[in-house]
Amino acid sequence: MFEKLGNAYYFNAELEPANKWYTALFELNQPIAPEYYYRYSQTLKSVGDYTKANAMLEEFNTRSGNDQRAKLYESNKDYLAVIKANSGRFRIENAGINSEYSDYGTAFFDDQLVFASSREKPGITKRVQKWNNQAFTTLYAAKINGDGQLLKPEEFSGTIDSRFNEATPAFTPDGLTMYFTRNNYNDGKKGKDKKDQVLLKLYKATLDNGKWKNVVELPFNSNNYSTAHPALSPDGKTLYFASNMPGTMGESDIFKVVINTDGSYGKPENLGIAINTEGKETFPFVSADNELYFASDGHPGLGGLDIFVSRIMKDNTLGKVANVGAPVNGPTDDFAFMIDAKSRNGFFSSNRDGGLGYDDIYKFTETRKLSCEQLLEGTITDSDTKTPLANAKVIVLDDHMKIIKESYADEQGYYSWDGANCDVVYYVRAQHPQYETKEEKVTIPATSGKTDGSIALDKNIKTAKTGTDLATLFRISIIYFDLDKSNIRPDAALDISKVVEVMKEYPNMKIAIASHTDSRASRAYNMKLSERRAQATLEYMVQSGISRDRLTAKGYGETQLVNGCADGVPCTEAQHQENRRSQFIITSM
């Protein structure tokens, strides 16, 4: 009973009453499904109890297994501090067009703001929806005067209005086509799913002599799932929407679909875990700056639906999701965000306390942009000659080693990627024929700018001649021995085997092995130790198949220091290590 009472309020976005019944549910101390820990945490946020809400999220994380919401919380437990840092960037006020009923979901059309409202129509008896006791919504429009103020709303289009809900319009750049949400209602008949419910569908209408006509539903609709809340890319070629169609991760996900030049549509594509969770993602909006705004109760937030933003990159990948912060977001439902990219003015909807009706529309001005833009760039070069490597392949991987970008450097070895997220770690892998593949860790800072990801590659085939030190060629800095010992360690054997393989490939090559120590013992001791180590290296190579007459070995102790770290000179461990080296010098080819 307590579960059902809590759910009844929770799914109607009445989080405070839901909190009462979920609290009663948890006080029973009975086994509870993991999902209720998440729902309870959301309702606790609505009453300001973030400490207990986070405790419920911890328990949800423990019990839920592979839930994306749990992963997001686990990787961002200081989310409240992050949201606080993102907050204070908006001036908000009531839009001045709200009624005592539900008003939400805005779009610009010419000099008007179009929105949905369940307000009463003069002289018309309202048809009431049973679940919220409000009238079905109709599209209204309020003209915007020269001062940016909204005038008295009027019904937007009598030809669009039906007996059921119309809401959330989106207009093409030329203003001649409108996409909108409506209940499953066609030609005077309502369609129902297998549970006898009337779901939501997306529709399209065209403007003909000042009237919206030719209303048709989109071909990827279905009687058995909902599609709703359309949004268009700035060029009008991609339609974003919310749905619970097959392939949805949670209650609803954000999808996109290509609008072809002939008016047909591609196959709807789920935006994936970059955006969607096992919760609800809904009300997408794409700004002229290619910022995807959406509402979610699955990403870490302040309670109910919060508004989030992710940048759409040039390669259509999606940037890191960020909570836009207070005062736009709060402990209740905040959704249907839209913004004018030039003026940074916009509108959003909320059922927060202090409004006139069930949902209200608020206007805002963004005073400071949130987005952090980073360019990852670099040059791929030859490690020896420093010359650029044209057409080197560059692969960018995330911290889970998943490939997220592949490209090729230009003729100057230069590459760049403007899709880098701020405050994250990437791995950049460079490849080129006749060079060894190399991978570098790159940390992107939390501020806008450029990050260098240059990589120098070593040749697969190296040039050697008489006098060449193969240790230098193979970057063998030191052949490691245990302290005061001369037996070959496994890690040293790996490096010596590189020299052995070269000598096998070139049977006339002869090598002089030289072993050196640092100065931190007596000269006599160091000379004897280095001699033993040189001879041990020679014996290991002989056992590996190299003829003894091709090898000489000599210990030099501390007589050939490469720096000033002689007896009595204070030096760092790194400086001493420079002197503890082994050499494999080619004496003849």
XYZ file of C-alpha atoms in Angstrom:
589
model
C 0.000 0.000 0.000
C 2.761 2.444 0.924
C 4.604 1.627 -2.313
C 1.490 2.344 -4.385
C 0.662 5.539 -2.493
C 4.230 6.783 -2.897
C 4.260 5.886 -6.586
C 0.931 7.605 -7.209
C 2.410 10.919 -6.081
C 5.927 10.281 -7.415
C 4.793 9.698 -10.988
C 2.571 12.759 -10.859
C 5.619 14.845 -9.848
C 4.210 15.534 -6.377
C 7.396 14.714 -4.533
C 6.590 16.027 -1.060
C 3.473 13.834 -0.606
C 5.444 10.951 -2.160
C 8.115 11.497 0.489
C 5.522 10.992 3.246
C 4.525 7.560 1.950
C 8.025 6.413 1.032
C 9.133 7.371 4.548
C 6.349 5.187 5.927
C 7.450 2.416 3.566
C 11.047 2.480 4.804
C 9.953 2.610 8.436
C 8.438 -0.863 7.992
C 11.983 -2.295 7.817
C 10.859 -4.793 5.196
C 12.844 -5.893 2.089
C 12.442 -3.204 -0.589
C 13.382 -3.243 -4.287
C 16.503 -1.140 -5.078
C 14.501 1.267 -7.253
C 12.671 2.587 -4.166
C 15.964 3.727 -2.649
C 16.420 5.948 -5.687
C 12.843 7.261 -5.644
C 13.052 7.911 -1.917
C 16.295 9.873 -2.412
C 14.574 12.068 -4.994
C 11.705 12.856 -2.629
C 14.110 13.545 0.238
C 15.771 16.193 -1.937
C 12.371 17.799 -2.457
C 12.129 18.429 1.295
C 15.749 19.565 1.554
C 17.183 16.498 3.314
C 20.230 16.007 1.091
C 22.221 14.152 3.754
C 19.653 11.368 3.995
C 19.083 11.511 0.235
C 22.780 10.791 -0.347
C 22.638 7.940 2.184
C 19.792 6.433 0.138
C 21.848 6.894 -3.034
C 24.759 5.067 -1.374
C 22.426 2.177 -0.567
C 20.965 2.281 -4.070
C 24.489 2.117 -5.485
C 25.210 -0.968 -3.359
C 22.001 -2.778 -4.262
C 21.347 -1.794 -7.880
C 24.145 -3.584 -9.701
C 24.910 -2.111 -13.113
C 22.564 0.900 -12.989
C 23.833 3.995 -14.827
C 22.347 6.305 -12.170
C 24.374 4.511 -9.508
C 27.539 4.811 -11.612
C 26.962 8.534 -12.099
C 26.555 9.040 -8.360
C 29.566 6.867 -7.506
C 31.806 8.837 -9.887
C 30.486 12.216 -8.720
C 29.730 12.063 -5.003
C 30.535 15.757 -4.632
C 27.795 16.600 -7.151
C 26.239 19.164 -4.791
C 29.497 21.142 -4.753
C 29.663 20.955 -8.556
C 26.059 22.169 -8.862
C 26.818 24.986 -6.418
C 29.740 26.065 -8.592
C 27.435 26.051 -11.646
C 24.742 28.061 -9.865
C 24.034 31.785 -9.713
C 24.303 32.284 -13.484
C 20.672 33.203 -14.153
C 18.253 35.997 -13.355
C 14.749 34.500 -13.374
C 11.209 35.818 -13.003
C 7.669 34.695 -13.672
C 6.981 35.010 -17.399
C 3.718 36.861 -16.752
C 1.551 34.610 -18.921
C 0.703 31.882 -16.404
C -2.730 30.746 -15.283
C -3.939 28.879 -12.212
C -3.675 25.712 -14.284
C -0.736 24.084 -16.072
C 1.403 26.185 -18.434
C 4.624 24.791 -19.876
C 6.806 24.018 -22.894
C 7.776 27.089 -24.932
C 8.972 27.811 -28.479
C 9.629 30.960 -30.512
C 7.581 31.531 -33.669
C 8.053 34.869 -35.441
C 7.402 37.504 -32.747
C 5.455 35.110 -30.517
C 6.105 32.695 -27.702
C 4.070 29.515 -28.208
C 3.320 27.247 -25.237
C 0.884 24.659 -23.897
C -1.794 25.486 -21.342
C -4.739 23.751 -19.684
C -6.405 27.084 -18.858
C -10.150 27.413 -19.289
C -11.516 28.719 -22.559
C -14.272 31.333 -22.214
C -17.724 29.874 -22.887
C -16.435 26.325 -23.307
C -16.952 23.564 -20.769
C -13.614 21.962 -20.181
C -12.991 18.248 -20.675
C -11.084 17.060 -17.626
C -8.264 14.527 -17.499
C -8.873 12.043 -14.727
C -5.264 11.783 -13.545
C -4.835 15.477 -12.637
C -8.361 16.950 -12.825
C -7.201 19.539 -15.373
C -8.365 20.286 -18.886
C -6.509 18.905 -21.880
C -3.788 21.311 -22.989
C -4.034 23.620 -25.996
C -1.321 25.615 -27.754
C -1.377 29.341 -26.967
C 0.756 32.204 -28.254
C 1.796 35.456 -26.577
C 3.232 38.256 -28.709
C 6.586 39.676 -27.647
C 6.630 43.496 -27.716
C 9.637 45.707 -28.382
C 10.636 45.670 -24.716
C 10.678 41.878 -24.635
C 7.463 41.713 -22.587
C 4.812 39.095 -23.303
C 1.298 40.274 -24.170
C -1.954 38.488 -23.330
C -1.926 34.917 -24.696
C -4.394 33.810 -27.348
C -5.114 30.399 -28.821
C -2.409 29.654 -31.378
C -4.306 27.621 -33.981
C -7.852 26.368 -34.058
C -6.934 23.911 -36.810
C -4.343 22.238 -34.594
C -6.453 22.010 -31.439
C -8.157 18.648 -30.863
C -10.194 17.063 -28.082
C -6.979 15.890 -26.430
C -3.564 17.322 -25.468
C -1.387 19.378 -27.803
C 1.943 20.572 -26.469
C 5.660 21.323 -27.003
C 5.875 22.752 -30.533
C 9.102 23.041 -32.523
C 9.367 25.124 -35.694
C 11.687 24.686 -38.678
C 14.092 27.567 -39.441
C 11.882 28.782 -42.307
C 8.812 28.809 -40.034
C 6.748 26.750 -42.490
C 6.674 23.439 -40.606
C 5.747 22.695 -37.027
C 6.374 19.509 -35.067
C 4.330 19.029 -31.917
C 3.095 16.499 -29.356
C -0.479 15.231 -29.290
C -2.298 12.309 -27.769
C -2.817 9.373 -30.133
C -5.761 10.921 -32.001
C -6.281 10.746 -35.763
C -9.302 11.509 -37.926
C -11.594 11.799 -34.925
C -10.499 8.460 -33.476
C -8.249 7.851 -30.493
C -5.750 5.002 -30.584
C -4.925 2.872 -27.564
C -2.130 0.539 -26.555
C -2.475 -3.032 -25.281
C -3.331 -1.686 -21.816
C -6.162 0.440 -23.236
C -4.179 3.657 -22.664
C -4.010 6.649 -25.015
C -0.306 7.472 -25.408
C 1.560 10.408 -26.975
C 2.669 10.816 -30.577
C 4.637 13.286 -32.659
C 2.838 15.169 -35.421
C 3.796 17.553 -38.195
C 1.814 20.428 -39.691
C 2.601 22.902 -42.470
C 1.705 26.572 -42.762
C -0.608 27.305 -45.698
C -1.953 30.846 -46.208
C -1.543 31.658 -42.552
C -3.202 28.457 -41.294
C -1.640 25.286 -39.957
C -2.819 22.392 -42.092
C -1.884 18.919 -43.313
C -1.500 17.417 -39.854
C 0.181 14.009 -40.114
C 1.781 11.757 -37.538
C 5.416 10.808 -37.931
C 6.140 7.330 -39.335
C 8.103 6.044 -36.322
C 5.158 6.564 -33.940
C 3.382 3.554 -32.470
C 0.217 2.801 -30.526
C 2.371 0.844 -28.069
C 4.862 3.523 -26.951
C 5.005 7.285 -26.645
C 6.990 9.814 -28.662
C 6.918 13.403 -27.438
C 8.536 16.830 -27.018
C 10.235 17.474 -30.379
C 13.266 19.720 -30.836
C 15.165 20.603 -33.999
C 18.872 21.056 -34.651
C 19.817 24.593 -35.743
C 19.907 23.534 -39.411
C 16.546 21.762 -39.135
C 17.994 18.476 -40.404
C 17.816 16.473 -37.169
C 14.798 15.964 -34.929
C 15.323 15.209 -31.236
C 12.535 13.823 -29.064
C 11.729 11.798 -25.946
C 10.334 8.273 -26.108
C 9.975 4.942 -24.348
C 10.193 3.002 -27.609
C 12.041 -0.346 -27.690
C 15.709 0.221 -26.890
C 14.944 2.773 -24.187
C 17.145 2.460 -21.103
C 14.697 3.874 -18.561
C 11.301 5.468 -18.190
C 12.020 7.652 -21.230
C 15.154 8.445 -23.262
C 16.261 11.148 -25.676
C 16.401 10.015 -29.309
C 17.311 11.707 -32.568
C 16.317 11.031 -36.163
C 17.607 12.448 -39.443
C 15.138 14.400 -41.603
C 16.033 13.605 -45.213
C 15.896 16.168 -48.026
C 12.872 14.416 -49.520
C 10.949 14.758 -46.250
C 11.410 11.149 -45.182
C 13.061 10.131 -41.927
C 15.969 7.945 -40.963
C 15.915 5.387 -38.178
C 15.536 6.836 -34.649
C 18.809 6.634 -32.716
C 19.080 6.472 -28.931
C 21.624 9.034 -27.651
C 23.050 6.348 -25.350
C 24.575 6.467 -21.882
C 26.228 9.818 -22.551
C 22.752 11.271 -21.970
C 20.264 8.579 -20.967
C 19.852 6.650 -17.706
C 17.421 4.176 -16.173
C 15.405 7.194 -15.032
C 13.583 9.783 -17.116
C 15.250 11.946 -19.752
C 12.861 14.245 -21.569
C 12.172 17.728 -23.059
C 15.244 18.138 -25.303
C 16.194 21.498 -26.789
C 19.126 22.311 -29.093
C 20.445 25.872 -29.100
C 22.024 27.675 -32.047
C 25.367 26.997 -30.329
C 24.705 23.238 -30.587
C 24.117 22.843 -26.872
C 21.708 20.026 -26.037
C 19.562 20.901 -23.020
C 17.312 18.266 -21.483
C 15.497 17.408 -18.259
C 16.454 14.341 -16.233
C 15.838 12.721 -12.868
C 18.610 10.163 -13.502
C 21.671 12.434 -13.441
C 22.762 13.827 -10.045
C 20.570 16.822 -9.284
C 18.688 18.863 -6.727
C 15.486 16.795 -6.856
C 12.766 15.853 -9.326
C 13.627 16.769 -12.899
C 16.686 18.980 -13.244
C 17.881 20.687 -16.418
C 21.212 19.565 -17.854
C 23.322 20.554 -20.836
C 25.745 18.712 -23.101
C 27.634 20.174 -26.046
C 27.112 18.537 -29.456
C 30.539 18.325 -31.117
C 31.299 18.703 -34.802
C 31.651 14.937 -35.100
C 28.227 14.544 -33.383
C 29.713 13.125 -30.203
C 28.272 14.501 -26.975
C 30.232 16.409 -24.364
C 30.191 15.956 -20.611
C 26.761 16.463 -19.063
C 26.510 19.395 -16.643
C 23.728 20.468 -14.281
C 22.870 24.115 -15.109
C 22.510 24.842 -11.388
C 20.203 27.001 -9.280
C 18.050 29.051 -9.468
C 16.834 27.361 -12.665
C 17.022 23.992 -10.918
C 15.524 23.333 -7.517
C 14.033 20.527 -5.411
C 10.963 20.019 -7.650
C 10.511 19.481 -11.407
C 12.315 21.904 -13.735
C 12.085 21.200 -17.464
C 11.406 22.493 -21.003
C 14.441 24.798 -21.094
C 15.011 26.932 -24.192
C 17.484 29.751 -24.811
C 18.279 32.302 -27.496
C 21.996 31.827 -28.162
C 22.658 35.498 -28.960
C 20.773 37.324 -26.217
C 21.123 34.464 -23.666
C 17.475 35.046 -22.774
C 15.049 32.162 -22.554
C 12.288 30.291 -20.766
C 11.842 27.154 -18.719
C 8.948 25.445 -16.938
C 8.665 24.373 -13.312
C 6.177 23.194 -10.693
C 8.119 24.947 -7.914
C 6.484 26.589 -4.940
C 5.306 30.173 -5.420
C 3.860 29.699 -8.900
C 0.340 30.474 -10.034
C -0.609 27.006 -11.219
C 0.419 23.384 -11.408
C 3.247 24.144 -13.860
C 4.419 27.668 -14.640
C 6.647 29.284 -17.241
C 9.608 31.363 -16.072
C 11.771 33.715 -18.108
C 15.490 34.092 -17.523
C 18.678 35.823 -18.584
C 21.903 33.851 -18.438
C 24.604 36.151 -17.042
C 27.540 33.754 -17.393
C 28.001 30.812 -19.739
C 28.633 27.413 -18.200
C 30.296 25.661 -21.081
C 34.012 24.965 -20.908
C 35.504 24.566 -24.381
C 38.757 22.728 -24.962
C 40.808 22.064 -28.071
C 43.083 19.017 -27.895
C 45.869 19.480 -30.422
C 49.401 18.366 -31.072
C 52.097 17.412 -33.545
C 53.335 13.879 -34.257
C 57.100 13.889 -34.819
C 60.143 11.631 -35.215
C 61.735 11.357 -31.762
C 65.277 11.589 -33.136
C 65.064 14.114 -35.973
C 62.059 16.061 -34.586
C 60.631 16.197 -38.119
C 56.806 16.060 -38.384
C 55.199 12.794 -39.474
C 52.590 13.550 -42.107
C 49.376 11.498 -42.109
C 50.099 9.857 -38.763
C 46.992 8.156 -37.391
C 45.764 9.646 -34.116
C 43.328 7.792 -31.863
C 41.735 9.377 -28.791
C 40.492 7.005 -26.067
C 38.595 7.696 -22.858
C 39.735 6.582 -19.399
C 38.048 3.194 -19.994
C 40.172 2.788 -23.156
C 37.149 3.126 -25.429
C 37.932 4.748 -28.782
C 36.032 8.022 -29.120
C 37.846 9.710 -32.015
C 40.071 8.651 -34.926
C 41.752 11.067 -37.332
C 44.943 11.664 -39.345
C 47.545 14.366 -38.902
C 48.065 16.828 -41.773
C 51.240 17.300 -43.847
C 52.853 19.095 -40.902
C 52.059 16.247 -38.504
C 49.414 18.425 -36.813
C 46.074 17.166 -35.518
C 43.290 18.785 -33.495
C 40.009 17.784 -31.876
C 37.481 20.305 -30.570
C 35.389 17.614 -28.852
C 37.484 17.368 -25.690
C 35.596 17.673 -22.426
C 36.996 19.750 -19.607
C 38.362 18.183 -16.422
C 38.748 14.673 -17.857
C 41.567 12.304 -18.793
C 42.137 11.003 -22.319
C 44.723 8.703 -23.878
C 46.150 9.723 -27.246
C 47.620 6.959 -29.405
C 49.776 7.785 -32.445
C 50.609 5.346 -35.236
C 52.750 5.642 -38.371
C 54.349 3.099 -40.743
C 57.924 2.165 -39.714
C 57.391 3.703 -36.276
C 56.496 2.163 -32.950
C 52.966 2.922 -31.765
C 52.946 5.177 -28.721
C 50.225 6.195 -26.293
C 50.271 9.189 -23.944
C 47.960 10.161 -21.073
C 46.540 13.683 -21.493
C 44.720 15.511 -18.695
C 42.306 18.216 -19.854
C 42.020 21.128 -17.378
C 38.724 22.437 -16.008
C 38.973 25.762 -17.853
C 38.522 26.688 -21.509
C 41.587 26.701 -23.723
C 43.962 24.421 -25.614
C 45.724 21.272 -24.399
C 48.894 19.970 -26.033
C 48.873 16.300 -26.983
C 52.065 16.114 -29.049
C 53.751 12.719 -29.363
C 57.256 11.786 -30.587
C 57.526 8.339 -32.178
C 60.510 6.003 -32.311
C 61.405 4.254 -35.550
C 60.813 0.523 -35.821
C 64.011 0.239 -37.857
C 66.998 2.053 -36.325
C 70.308 2.841 -38.029
C 73.423 1.445 -36.314
C 77.147 1.621 -37.151
C 80.507 1.014 -35.515
C 80.633 3.009 -32.288
C 76.846 3.001 -31.771
C 75.705 2.196 -28.242
C 72.770 -0.196 -28.575
C 71.688 0.708 -25.035
C 71.098 4.268 -26.236
C 69.418 3.058 -29.418
C 66.991 0.857 -27.475
C 66.663 3.353 -24.594
C 68.087 0.849 -22.117
C 68.937 3.216 -19.278
C 70.312 0.622 -16.856
C 70.719 -3.155 -16.611
C 69.296 -3.818 -13.180
C 71.021 -6.047 -10.621
C 70.021 -6.652 -7.041
C 71.972 -4.618 -4.481
C 75.642 -5.657 -4.366
C 74.844 -8.625 -6.628
C 75.871 -9.521 -10.166
C 73.221 -12.087 -11.092
C 70.956 -11.148 -14.003
C 67.464 -10.147 -12.901
C 64.416 -11.012 -15.092
C 63.795 -7.371 -15.995
C 67.463 -6.993 -16.981
C 67.238 -10.163 -19.084
C 64.445 -8.588 -21.112
C 66.651 -5.659 -22.080
C 69.728 -7.817 -22.806
C 67.594 -10.020 -25.080
C 67.048 -7.001 -27.362
C 70.798 -6.806 -27.950
C 71.035 -10.592 -28.388
C 68.365 -10.554 -31.102
C 70.201 -7.819 -33.035
C 73.468 -9.790 -32.866
C 71.707 -12.885 -34.163
C 70.320 -10.881 -37.070
C 73.801 -9.450 -37.834
C 76.268 -12.397 -37.366
C 79.394 -10.272 -38.026
C 78.546 -7.720 -35.350
C 80.847 -7.552 -32.308
C 79.964 -5.840 -29.054
C 81.953 -4.345 -26.177
C 79.992 -4.539 -22.926
C 80.734 -1.730 -20.473
C 79.348 -1.566 -16.934
C 79.424 1.599 -14.806
C 78.530 2.440 -11.211
C 77.867 5.616 -9.283
C 80.315 6.997 -6.723
C 78.550 5.853 -3.530
C 81.126 3.240 -2.417
C 84.880 2.952 -2.531
C 86.571 3.157 -5.912
C 88.016 -0.321 -5.497
C 84.694 -1.871 -4.580
C 82.878 -0.177 -7.467
C 85.518 -1.332 -9.949
C 85.221 -4.965 -8.821
C 81.380 -4.805 -8.749
C 81.155 -3.336 -12.246
C 83.600 -5.925 -13.568
C 81.517 -8.790 -12.131
C 78.349 -7.309 -13.645
C 79.960 -6.854 -17.062
C 81.161 -10.452 -17.037
C 77.724 -11.678 -15.850
C 76.122 -9.844 -18.773
C 78.608 -11.458 -21.185
C 77.943 -14.942 -19.803
C 74.183 -14.425 -20.102
C 74.567 -13.456 -23.771
C 76.784 -16.488 -24.430
C 74.145 -18.735 -22.836
C 71.619 -17.023 -25.109
C 73.492 -18.200 -28.215
C 76.066 -15.490 -28.927
C 79.639 -16.736 -29.609
C 82.122 -15.684 -26.911
C 84.600 -14.372 -29.477
C 82.066 -11.717 -30.520
C 81.937 -10.201 -27.033
C 84.234 -8.305 -24.696
C 83.316 -7.075 -21.220
C 84.871 -4.514 -18.922
C 83.871 -2.808 -15.694
C 84.709 0.874 -15.322
C 83.407 1.441 -11.795
C 82.984 5.164 -11.131
C 85.774 6.284 -13.501
C 83.441 7.535 -16.284
C 80.746 9.532 -14.510
C 78.402 11.394 -16.896
C 77.774 14.201 -14.431
C 79.471 15.832 -11.464
C 78.258 13.332 -8.845
C 81.709 12.360 -7.560
C 82.634 11.466 -3.972
C 81.375 14.022 -1.468
C 79.117 15.858 -3.989
C 75.438 15.949 -2.894
C 73.236 14.537 -5.681
C 69.703 13.271 -6.111
C 68.870 9.612 -6.643
C 67.988 10.408 -10.251
C 71.437 11.981 -10.810
C 73.193 8.955 -9.304
C 71.118 6.652 -11.542
C 72.470 8.419 -14.644
C 75.875 6.982 -13.752
C 74.653 3.427 -13.038
C 74.477 2.472 -16.695
C 75.333 -0.329 -19.073
C 76.614 0.077 -22.613
C 76.661 -2.271 -25.607
C 78.986 -0.560 -28.076
C 79.361 -1.947 -31.617
C 83.057 -2.513 -32.293
C 82.654 -3.976 -35.761
C 79.868 -4.859 -38.213
